[in-house]
PDB file of C-alpha atoms in Angstrom:
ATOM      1  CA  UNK Z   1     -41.391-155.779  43.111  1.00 94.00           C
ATOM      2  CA  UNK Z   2     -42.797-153.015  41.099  1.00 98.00           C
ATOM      3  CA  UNK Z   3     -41.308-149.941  41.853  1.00 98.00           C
ATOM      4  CA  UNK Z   4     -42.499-147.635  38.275  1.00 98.00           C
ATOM      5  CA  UNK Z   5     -45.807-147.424  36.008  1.00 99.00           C
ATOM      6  CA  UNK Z   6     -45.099-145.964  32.548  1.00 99.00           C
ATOM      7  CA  UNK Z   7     -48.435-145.263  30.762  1.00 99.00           C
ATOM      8  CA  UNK Z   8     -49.209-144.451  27.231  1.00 98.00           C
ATOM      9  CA  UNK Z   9     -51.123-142.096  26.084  1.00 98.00           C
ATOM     10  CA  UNK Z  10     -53.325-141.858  23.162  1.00 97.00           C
ATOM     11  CA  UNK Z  11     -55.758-145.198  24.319  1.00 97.00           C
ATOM     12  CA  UNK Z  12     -55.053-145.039  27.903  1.00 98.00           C
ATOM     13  CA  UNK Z  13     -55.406-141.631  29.235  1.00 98.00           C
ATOM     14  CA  UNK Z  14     -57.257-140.307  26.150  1.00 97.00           C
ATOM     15  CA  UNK Z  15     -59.296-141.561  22.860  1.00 94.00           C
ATOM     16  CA  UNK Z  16     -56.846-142.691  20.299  1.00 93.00           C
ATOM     17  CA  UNK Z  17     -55.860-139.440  17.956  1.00 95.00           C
ATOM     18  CA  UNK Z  18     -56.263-141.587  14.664  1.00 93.00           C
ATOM     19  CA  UNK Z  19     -60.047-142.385  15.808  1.00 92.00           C
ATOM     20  CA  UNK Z  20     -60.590-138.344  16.828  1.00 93.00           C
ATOM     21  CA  UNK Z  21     -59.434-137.322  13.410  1.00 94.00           C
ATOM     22  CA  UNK Z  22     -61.535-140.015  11.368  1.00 92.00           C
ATOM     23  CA  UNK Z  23     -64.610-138.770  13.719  1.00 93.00           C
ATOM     24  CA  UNK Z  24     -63.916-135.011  13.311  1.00 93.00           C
ATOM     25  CA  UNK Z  25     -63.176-135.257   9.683  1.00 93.00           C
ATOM     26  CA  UNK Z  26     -66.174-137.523   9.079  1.00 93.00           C
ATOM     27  CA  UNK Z  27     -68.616-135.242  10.632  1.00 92.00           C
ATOM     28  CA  UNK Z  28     -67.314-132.138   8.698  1.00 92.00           C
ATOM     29  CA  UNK Z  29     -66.174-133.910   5.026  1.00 92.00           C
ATOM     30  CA  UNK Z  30     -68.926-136.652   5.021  1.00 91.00           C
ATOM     31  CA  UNK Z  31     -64.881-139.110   4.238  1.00 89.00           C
ATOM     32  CA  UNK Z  32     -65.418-142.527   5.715  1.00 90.00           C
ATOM     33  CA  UNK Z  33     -63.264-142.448   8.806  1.00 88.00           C
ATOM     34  CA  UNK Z  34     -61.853-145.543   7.753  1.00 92.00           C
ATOM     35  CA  UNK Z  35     -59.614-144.045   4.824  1.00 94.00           C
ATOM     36  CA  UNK Z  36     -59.049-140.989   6.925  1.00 94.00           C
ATOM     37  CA  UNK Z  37     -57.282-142.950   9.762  1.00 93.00           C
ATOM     38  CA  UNK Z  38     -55.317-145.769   6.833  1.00 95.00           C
ATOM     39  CA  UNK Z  39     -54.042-142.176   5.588  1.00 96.00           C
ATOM     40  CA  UNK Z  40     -53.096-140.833   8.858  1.00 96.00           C
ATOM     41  CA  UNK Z  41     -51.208-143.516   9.576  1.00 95.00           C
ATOM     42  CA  UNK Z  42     -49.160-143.735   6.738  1.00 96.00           C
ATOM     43  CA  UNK Z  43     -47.526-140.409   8.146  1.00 97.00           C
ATOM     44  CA  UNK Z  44     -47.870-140.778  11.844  1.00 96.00           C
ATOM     45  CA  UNK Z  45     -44.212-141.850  12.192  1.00 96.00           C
ATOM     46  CA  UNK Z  46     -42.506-139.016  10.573  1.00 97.00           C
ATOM     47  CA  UNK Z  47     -44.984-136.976  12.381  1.00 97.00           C
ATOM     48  CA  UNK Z  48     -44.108-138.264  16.093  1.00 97.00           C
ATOM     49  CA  UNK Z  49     -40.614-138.204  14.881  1.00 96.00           C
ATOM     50  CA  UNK Z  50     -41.082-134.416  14.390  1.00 94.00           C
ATOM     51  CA  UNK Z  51     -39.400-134.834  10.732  1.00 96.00           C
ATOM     52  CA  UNK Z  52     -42.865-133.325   9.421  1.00 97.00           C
ATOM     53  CA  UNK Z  53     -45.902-131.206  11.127  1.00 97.00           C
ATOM     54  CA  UNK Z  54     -49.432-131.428  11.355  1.00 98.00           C
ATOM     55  CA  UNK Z  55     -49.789-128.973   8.604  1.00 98.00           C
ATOM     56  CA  UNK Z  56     -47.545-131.616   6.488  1.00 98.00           C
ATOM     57  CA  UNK Z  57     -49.659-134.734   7.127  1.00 97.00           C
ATOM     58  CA  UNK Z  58     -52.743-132.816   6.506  1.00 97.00           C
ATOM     59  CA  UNK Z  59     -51.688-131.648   3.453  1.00 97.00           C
ATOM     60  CA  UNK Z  60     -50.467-135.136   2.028  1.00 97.00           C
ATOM     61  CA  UNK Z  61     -54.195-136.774   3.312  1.00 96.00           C
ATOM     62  CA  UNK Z  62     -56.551-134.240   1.668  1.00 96.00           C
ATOM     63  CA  UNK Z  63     -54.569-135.073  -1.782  1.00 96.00           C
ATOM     64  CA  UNK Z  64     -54.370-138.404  -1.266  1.00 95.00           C
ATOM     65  CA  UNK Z  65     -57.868-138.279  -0.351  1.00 94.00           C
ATOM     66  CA  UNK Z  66     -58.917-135.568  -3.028  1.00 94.00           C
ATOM     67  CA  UNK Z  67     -59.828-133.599  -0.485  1.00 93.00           C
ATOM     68  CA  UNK Z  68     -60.861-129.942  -2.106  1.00 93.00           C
ATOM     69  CA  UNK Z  69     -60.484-127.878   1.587  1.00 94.00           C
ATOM     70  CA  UNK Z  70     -58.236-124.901   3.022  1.00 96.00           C
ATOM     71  CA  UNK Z  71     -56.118-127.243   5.117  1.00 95.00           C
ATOM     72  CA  UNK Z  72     -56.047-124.785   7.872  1.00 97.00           C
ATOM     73  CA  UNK Z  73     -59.324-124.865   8.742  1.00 96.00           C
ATOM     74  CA  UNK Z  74     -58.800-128.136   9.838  1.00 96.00           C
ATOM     75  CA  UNK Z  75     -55.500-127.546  11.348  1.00 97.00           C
ATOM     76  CA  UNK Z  76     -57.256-127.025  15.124  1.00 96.00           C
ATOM     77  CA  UNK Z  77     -58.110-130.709  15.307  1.00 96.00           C
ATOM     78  CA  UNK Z  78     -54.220-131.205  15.812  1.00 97.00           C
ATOM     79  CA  UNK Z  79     -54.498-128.507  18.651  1.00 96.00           C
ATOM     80  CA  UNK Z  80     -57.581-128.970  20.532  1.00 95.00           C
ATOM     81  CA  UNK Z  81     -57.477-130.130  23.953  1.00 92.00           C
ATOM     82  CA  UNK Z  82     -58.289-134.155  24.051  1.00 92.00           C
ATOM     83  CA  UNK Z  83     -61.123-135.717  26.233  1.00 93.00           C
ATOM     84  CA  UNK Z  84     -59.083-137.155  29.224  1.00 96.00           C
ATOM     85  CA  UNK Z  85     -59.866-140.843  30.632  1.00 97.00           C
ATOM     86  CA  UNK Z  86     -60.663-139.060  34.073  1.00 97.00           C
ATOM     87  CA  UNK Z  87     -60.342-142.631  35.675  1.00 98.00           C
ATOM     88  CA  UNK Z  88     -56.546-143.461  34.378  1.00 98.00           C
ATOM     89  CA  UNK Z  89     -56.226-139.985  35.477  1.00 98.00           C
ATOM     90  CA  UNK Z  90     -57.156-140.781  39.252  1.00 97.00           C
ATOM     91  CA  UNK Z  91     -55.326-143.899  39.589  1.00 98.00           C
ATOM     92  CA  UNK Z  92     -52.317-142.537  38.113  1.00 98.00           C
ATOM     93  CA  UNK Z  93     -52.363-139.540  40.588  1.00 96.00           C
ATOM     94  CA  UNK Z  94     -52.982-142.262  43.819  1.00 97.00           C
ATOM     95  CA  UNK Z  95     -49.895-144.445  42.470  1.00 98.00           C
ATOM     96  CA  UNK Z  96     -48.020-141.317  41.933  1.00 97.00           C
ATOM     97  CA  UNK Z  97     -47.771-141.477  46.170  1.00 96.00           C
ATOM     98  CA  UNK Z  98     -46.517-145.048  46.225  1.00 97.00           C
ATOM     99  CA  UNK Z  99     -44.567-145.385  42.946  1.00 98.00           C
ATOM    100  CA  UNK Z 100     -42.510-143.705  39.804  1.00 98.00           C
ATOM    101  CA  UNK Z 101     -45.086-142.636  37.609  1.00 99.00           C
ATOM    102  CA  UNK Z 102     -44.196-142.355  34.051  1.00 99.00           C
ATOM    103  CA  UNK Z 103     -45.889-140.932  30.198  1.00 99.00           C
ATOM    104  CA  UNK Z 104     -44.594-142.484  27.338  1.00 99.00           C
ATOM    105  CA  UNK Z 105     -46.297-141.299  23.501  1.00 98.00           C
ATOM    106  CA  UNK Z 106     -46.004-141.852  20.273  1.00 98.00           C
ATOM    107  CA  UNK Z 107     -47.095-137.831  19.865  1.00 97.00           C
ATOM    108  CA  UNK Z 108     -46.686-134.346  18.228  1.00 97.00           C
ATOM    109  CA  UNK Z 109     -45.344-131.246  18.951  1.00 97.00           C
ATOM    110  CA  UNK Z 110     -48.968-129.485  18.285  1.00 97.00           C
ATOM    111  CA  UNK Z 111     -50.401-131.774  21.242  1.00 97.00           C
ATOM    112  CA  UNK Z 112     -47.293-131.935  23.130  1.00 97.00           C
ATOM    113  CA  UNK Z 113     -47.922-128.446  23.542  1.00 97.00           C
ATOM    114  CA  UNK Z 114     -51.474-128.118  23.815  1.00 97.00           C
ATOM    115  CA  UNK Z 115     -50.852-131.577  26.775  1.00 97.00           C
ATOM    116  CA  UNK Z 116     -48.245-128.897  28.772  1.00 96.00           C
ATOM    117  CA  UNK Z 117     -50.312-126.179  28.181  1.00 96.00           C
ATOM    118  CA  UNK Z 118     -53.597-127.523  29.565  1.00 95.00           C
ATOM    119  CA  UNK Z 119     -52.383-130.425  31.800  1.00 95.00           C
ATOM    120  CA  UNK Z 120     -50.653-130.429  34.877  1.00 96.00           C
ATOM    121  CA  UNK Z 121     -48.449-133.398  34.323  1.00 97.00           C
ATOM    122  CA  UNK Z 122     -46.625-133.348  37.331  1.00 96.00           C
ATOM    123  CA  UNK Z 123     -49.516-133.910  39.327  1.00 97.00           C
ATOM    124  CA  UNK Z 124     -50.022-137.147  37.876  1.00 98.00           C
ATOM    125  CA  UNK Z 125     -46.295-138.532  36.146  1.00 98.00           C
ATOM    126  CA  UNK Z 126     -42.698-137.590  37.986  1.00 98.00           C
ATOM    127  CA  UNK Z 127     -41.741-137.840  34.072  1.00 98.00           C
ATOM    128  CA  UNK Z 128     -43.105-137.337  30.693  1.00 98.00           C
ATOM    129  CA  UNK Z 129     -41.442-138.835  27.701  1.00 98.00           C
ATOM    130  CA  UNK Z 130     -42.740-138.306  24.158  1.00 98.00           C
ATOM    131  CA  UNK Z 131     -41.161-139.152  21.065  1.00 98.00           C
ATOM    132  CA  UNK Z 132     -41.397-135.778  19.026  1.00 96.00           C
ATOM    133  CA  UNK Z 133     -38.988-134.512  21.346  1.00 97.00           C
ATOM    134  CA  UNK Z 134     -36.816-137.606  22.524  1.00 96.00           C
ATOM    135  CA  UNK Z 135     -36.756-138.712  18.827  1.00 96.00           C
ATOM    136  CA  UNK Z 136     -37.955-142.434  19.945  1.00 97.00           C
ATOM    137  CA  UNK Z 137     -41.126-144.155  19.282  1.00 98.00           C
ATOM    138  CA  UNK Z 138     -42.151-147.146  20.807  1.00 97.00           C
ATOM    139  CA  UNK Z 139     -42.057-149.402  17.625  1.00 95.00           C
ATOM    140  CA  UNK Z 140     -37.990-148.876  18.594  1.00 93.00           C
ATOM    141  CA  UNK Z 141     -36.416-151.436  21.162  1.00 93.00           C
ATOM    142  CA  UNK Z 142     -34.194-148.355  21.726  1.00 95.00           C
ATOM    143  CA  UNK Z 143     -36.657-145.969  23.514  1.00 97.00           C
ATOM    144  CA  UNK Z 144     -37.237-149.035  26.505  1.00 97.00           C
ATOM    145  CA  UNK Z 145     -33.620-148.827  27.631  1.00 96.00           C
ATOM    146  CA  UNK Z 146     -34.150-145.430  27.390  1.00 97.00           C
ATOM    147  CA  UNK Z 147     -36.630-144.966  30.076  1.00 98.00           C
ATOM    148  CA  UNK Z 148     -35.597-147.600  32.190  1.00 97.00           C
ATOM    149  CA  UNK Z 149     -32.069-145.858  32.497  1.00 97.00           C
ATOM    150  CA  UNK Z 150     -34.257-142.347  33.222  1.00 98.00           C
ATOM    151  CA  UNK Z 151     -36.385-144.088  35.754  1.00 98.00           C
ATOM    152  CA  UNK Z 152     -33.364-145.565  37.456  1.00 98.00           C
ATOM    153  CA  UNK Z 153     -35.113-149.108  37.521  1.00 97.00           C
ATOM    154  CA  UNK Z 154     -34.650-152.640  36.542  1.00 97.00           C
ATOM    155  CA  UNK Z 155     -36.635-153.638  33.829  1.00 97.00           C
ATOM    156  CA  UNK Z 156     -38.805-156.123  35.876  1.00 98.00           C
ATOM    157  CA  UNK Z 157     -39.264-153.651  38.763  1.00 98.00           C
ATOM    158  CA  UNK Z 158     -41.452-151.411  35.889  1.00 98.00           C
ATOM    159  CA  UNK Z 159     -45.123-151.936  34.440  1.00 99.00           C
ATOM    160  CA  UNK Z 160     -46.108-150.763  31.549  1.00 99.00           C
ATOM    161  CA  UNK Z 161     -49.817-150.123  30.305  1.00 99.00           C
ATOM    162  CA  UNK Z 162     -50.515-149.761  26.674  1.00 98.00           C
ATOM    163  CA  UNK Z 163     -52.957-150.181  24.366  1.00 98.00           C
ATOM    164  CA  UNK Z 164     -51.008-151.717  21.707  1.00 97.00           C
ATOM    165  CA  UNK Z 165     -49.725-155.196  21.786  1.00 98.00           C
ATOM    166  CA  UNK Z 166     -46.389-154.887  19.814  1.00 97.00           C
ATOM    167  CA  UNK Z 167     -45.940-151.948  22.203  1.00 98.00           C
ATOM    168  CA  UNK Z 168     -46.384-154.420  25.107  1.00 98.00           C
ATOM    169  CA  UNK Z 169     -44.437-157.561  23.706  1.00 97.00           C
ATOM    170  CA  UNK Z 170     -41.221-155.157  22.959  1.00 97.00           C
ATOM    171  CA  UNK Z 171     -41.081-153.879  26.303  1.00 97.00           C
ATOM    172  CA  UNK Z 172     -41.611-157.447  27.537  1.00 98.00           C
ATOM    173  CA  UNK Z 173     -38.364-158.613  25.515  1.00 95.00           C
ATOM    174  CA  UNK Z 174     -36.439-156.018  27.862  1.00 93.00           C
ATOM    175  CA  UNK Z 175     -38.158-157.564  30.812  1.00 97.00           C
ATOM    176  CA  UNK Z 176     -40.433-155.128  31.922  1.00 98.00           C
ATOM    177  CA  UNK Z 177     -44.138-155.971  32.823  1.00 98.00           C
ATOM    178  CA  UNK Z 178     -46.516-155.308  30.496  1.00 98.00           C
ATOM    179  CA  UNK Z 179     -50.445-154.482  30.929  1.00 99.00           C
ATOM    180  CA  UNK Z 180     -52.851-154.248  27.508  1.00 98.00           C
ATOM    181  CA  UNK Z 181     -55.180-151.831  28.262  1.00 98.00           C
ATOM    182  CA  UNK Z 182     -58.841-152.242  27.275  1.00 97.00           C
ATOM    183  CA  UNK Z 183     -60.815-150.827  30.459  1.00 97.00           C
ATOM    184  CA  UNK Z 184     -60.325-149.225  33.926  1.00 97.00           C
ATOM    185  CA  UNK Z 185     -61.076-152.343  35.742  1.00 97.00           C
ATOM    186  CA  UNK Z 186     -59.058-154.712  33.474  1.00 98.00           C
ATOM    187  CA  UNK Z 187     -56.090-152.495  34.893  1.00 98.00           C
ATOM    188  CA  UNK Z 188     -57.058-152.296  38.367  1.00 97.00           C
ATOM    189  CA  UNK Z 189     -57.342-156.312  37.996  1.00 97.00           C
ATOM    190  CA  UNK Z 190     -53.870-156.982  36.280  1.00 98.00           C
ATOM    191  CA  UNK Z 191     -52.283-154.149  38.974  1.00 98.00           C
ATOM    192  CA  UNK Z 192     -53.830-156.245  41.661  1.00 96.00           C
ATOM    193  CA  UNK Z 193     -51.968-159.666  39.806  1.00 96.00           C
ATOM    194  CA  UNK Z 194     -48.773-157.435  39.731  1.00 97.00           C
ATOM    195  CA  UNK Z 195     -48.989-156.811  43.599  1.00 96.00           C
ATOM    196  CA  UNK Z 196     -49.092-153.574  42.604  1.00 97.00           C
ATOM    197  CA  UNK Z 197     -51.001-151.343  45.747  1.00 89.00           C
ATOM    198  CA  UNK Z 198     -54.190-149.397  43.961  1.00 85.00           C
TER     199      UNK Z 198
END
């Protein structure tokens, strides 16, 4: 019986931030978004770890990309406000009545902080985890037993929706459910098959 959802973030409750960034940058810099978001990712690790900033990983992608610009005027992009999935938003909040509700990113401190500051999280998760400030992403096995032990759950009494399917398949090693997420009614279908009350 399920008695927790944990839900990602960037994909499920917003637009992924690698797709933003190639979009924003494409429309200012005429770059194809394609390079933009291969050189994001090569520093989206350290930068979710918190070992580097937004300012950082900027910096390193307009050289790699010979990118003439004042890197600061670029800098909001990390710090603006993302377009919400309203939808993921309103089921969360209903299961939030019935079940543990969980967040678990791969983010950065710049959104963390823009997330606490313009979000009321607790009206939708009981708890928040994100890996700039629990040091864990979710390409570790470590950051599963992690958040089971916070929950207070068994691993097959929690769900977890993501977007990613190594995400998915490493929390499915530990036992928990997993859910790829592609659309609103995808999820509302696999909840259903996970007798899971939406």
């Amino acid at each position: 019986m399920i008695k927790a959802i944990i839900f990602d973030w960037f994909g499920v409750c917003t637009e992924d931030f690698g797709k933003v960034l190639g979009r924003r940058l494409y429309k200012k810099l005429g770059i194809n978004n394609e390079l933009i978001i291969k050189s994001f990712i090569r520093y989206e690790l350290s930068l979710t770890l918190g070992k580097i900033n937004s300012k950082d990983v900027l910096s390193n992608m307009f050289e790699e990309l010979s990118i003439s610009k004042n890197v600061n005027d670029y800098l909001h992009i990390f710090k603006d406000k993302p377009k919400l999935n309203r939808e993921v938003f309103k089921l969360t909040r209903k299961l939030k009545n019935k079940y543990k509700t969980a967040l678990l990113s791969d983010n950065f401190d710049d959104m963390t902080t823009t997330i606490r500051k313009n979000i009321n999280l607790r009206k939708y998760f009981d708890y928040a985890f994100f890996s700039n400030e629990v040091g864990l992403v979710k390409r570790e096995n470590k950051i599963y037993k992690f958040v089971i032990k916070e929950l207070k759950c068994k691993p097959n009494e929690c769900a977890f929706v993501d977007d990613n399917k190594g995400n998915i398949k490493r929390a499915e090693k530990f036992g928990i459910k997993g859910i790829l997420f592609t659309n609103i009614r995808q999820l509302r279908r696999d909840f259903i098959k996970l007798n899971v009350r939406v």
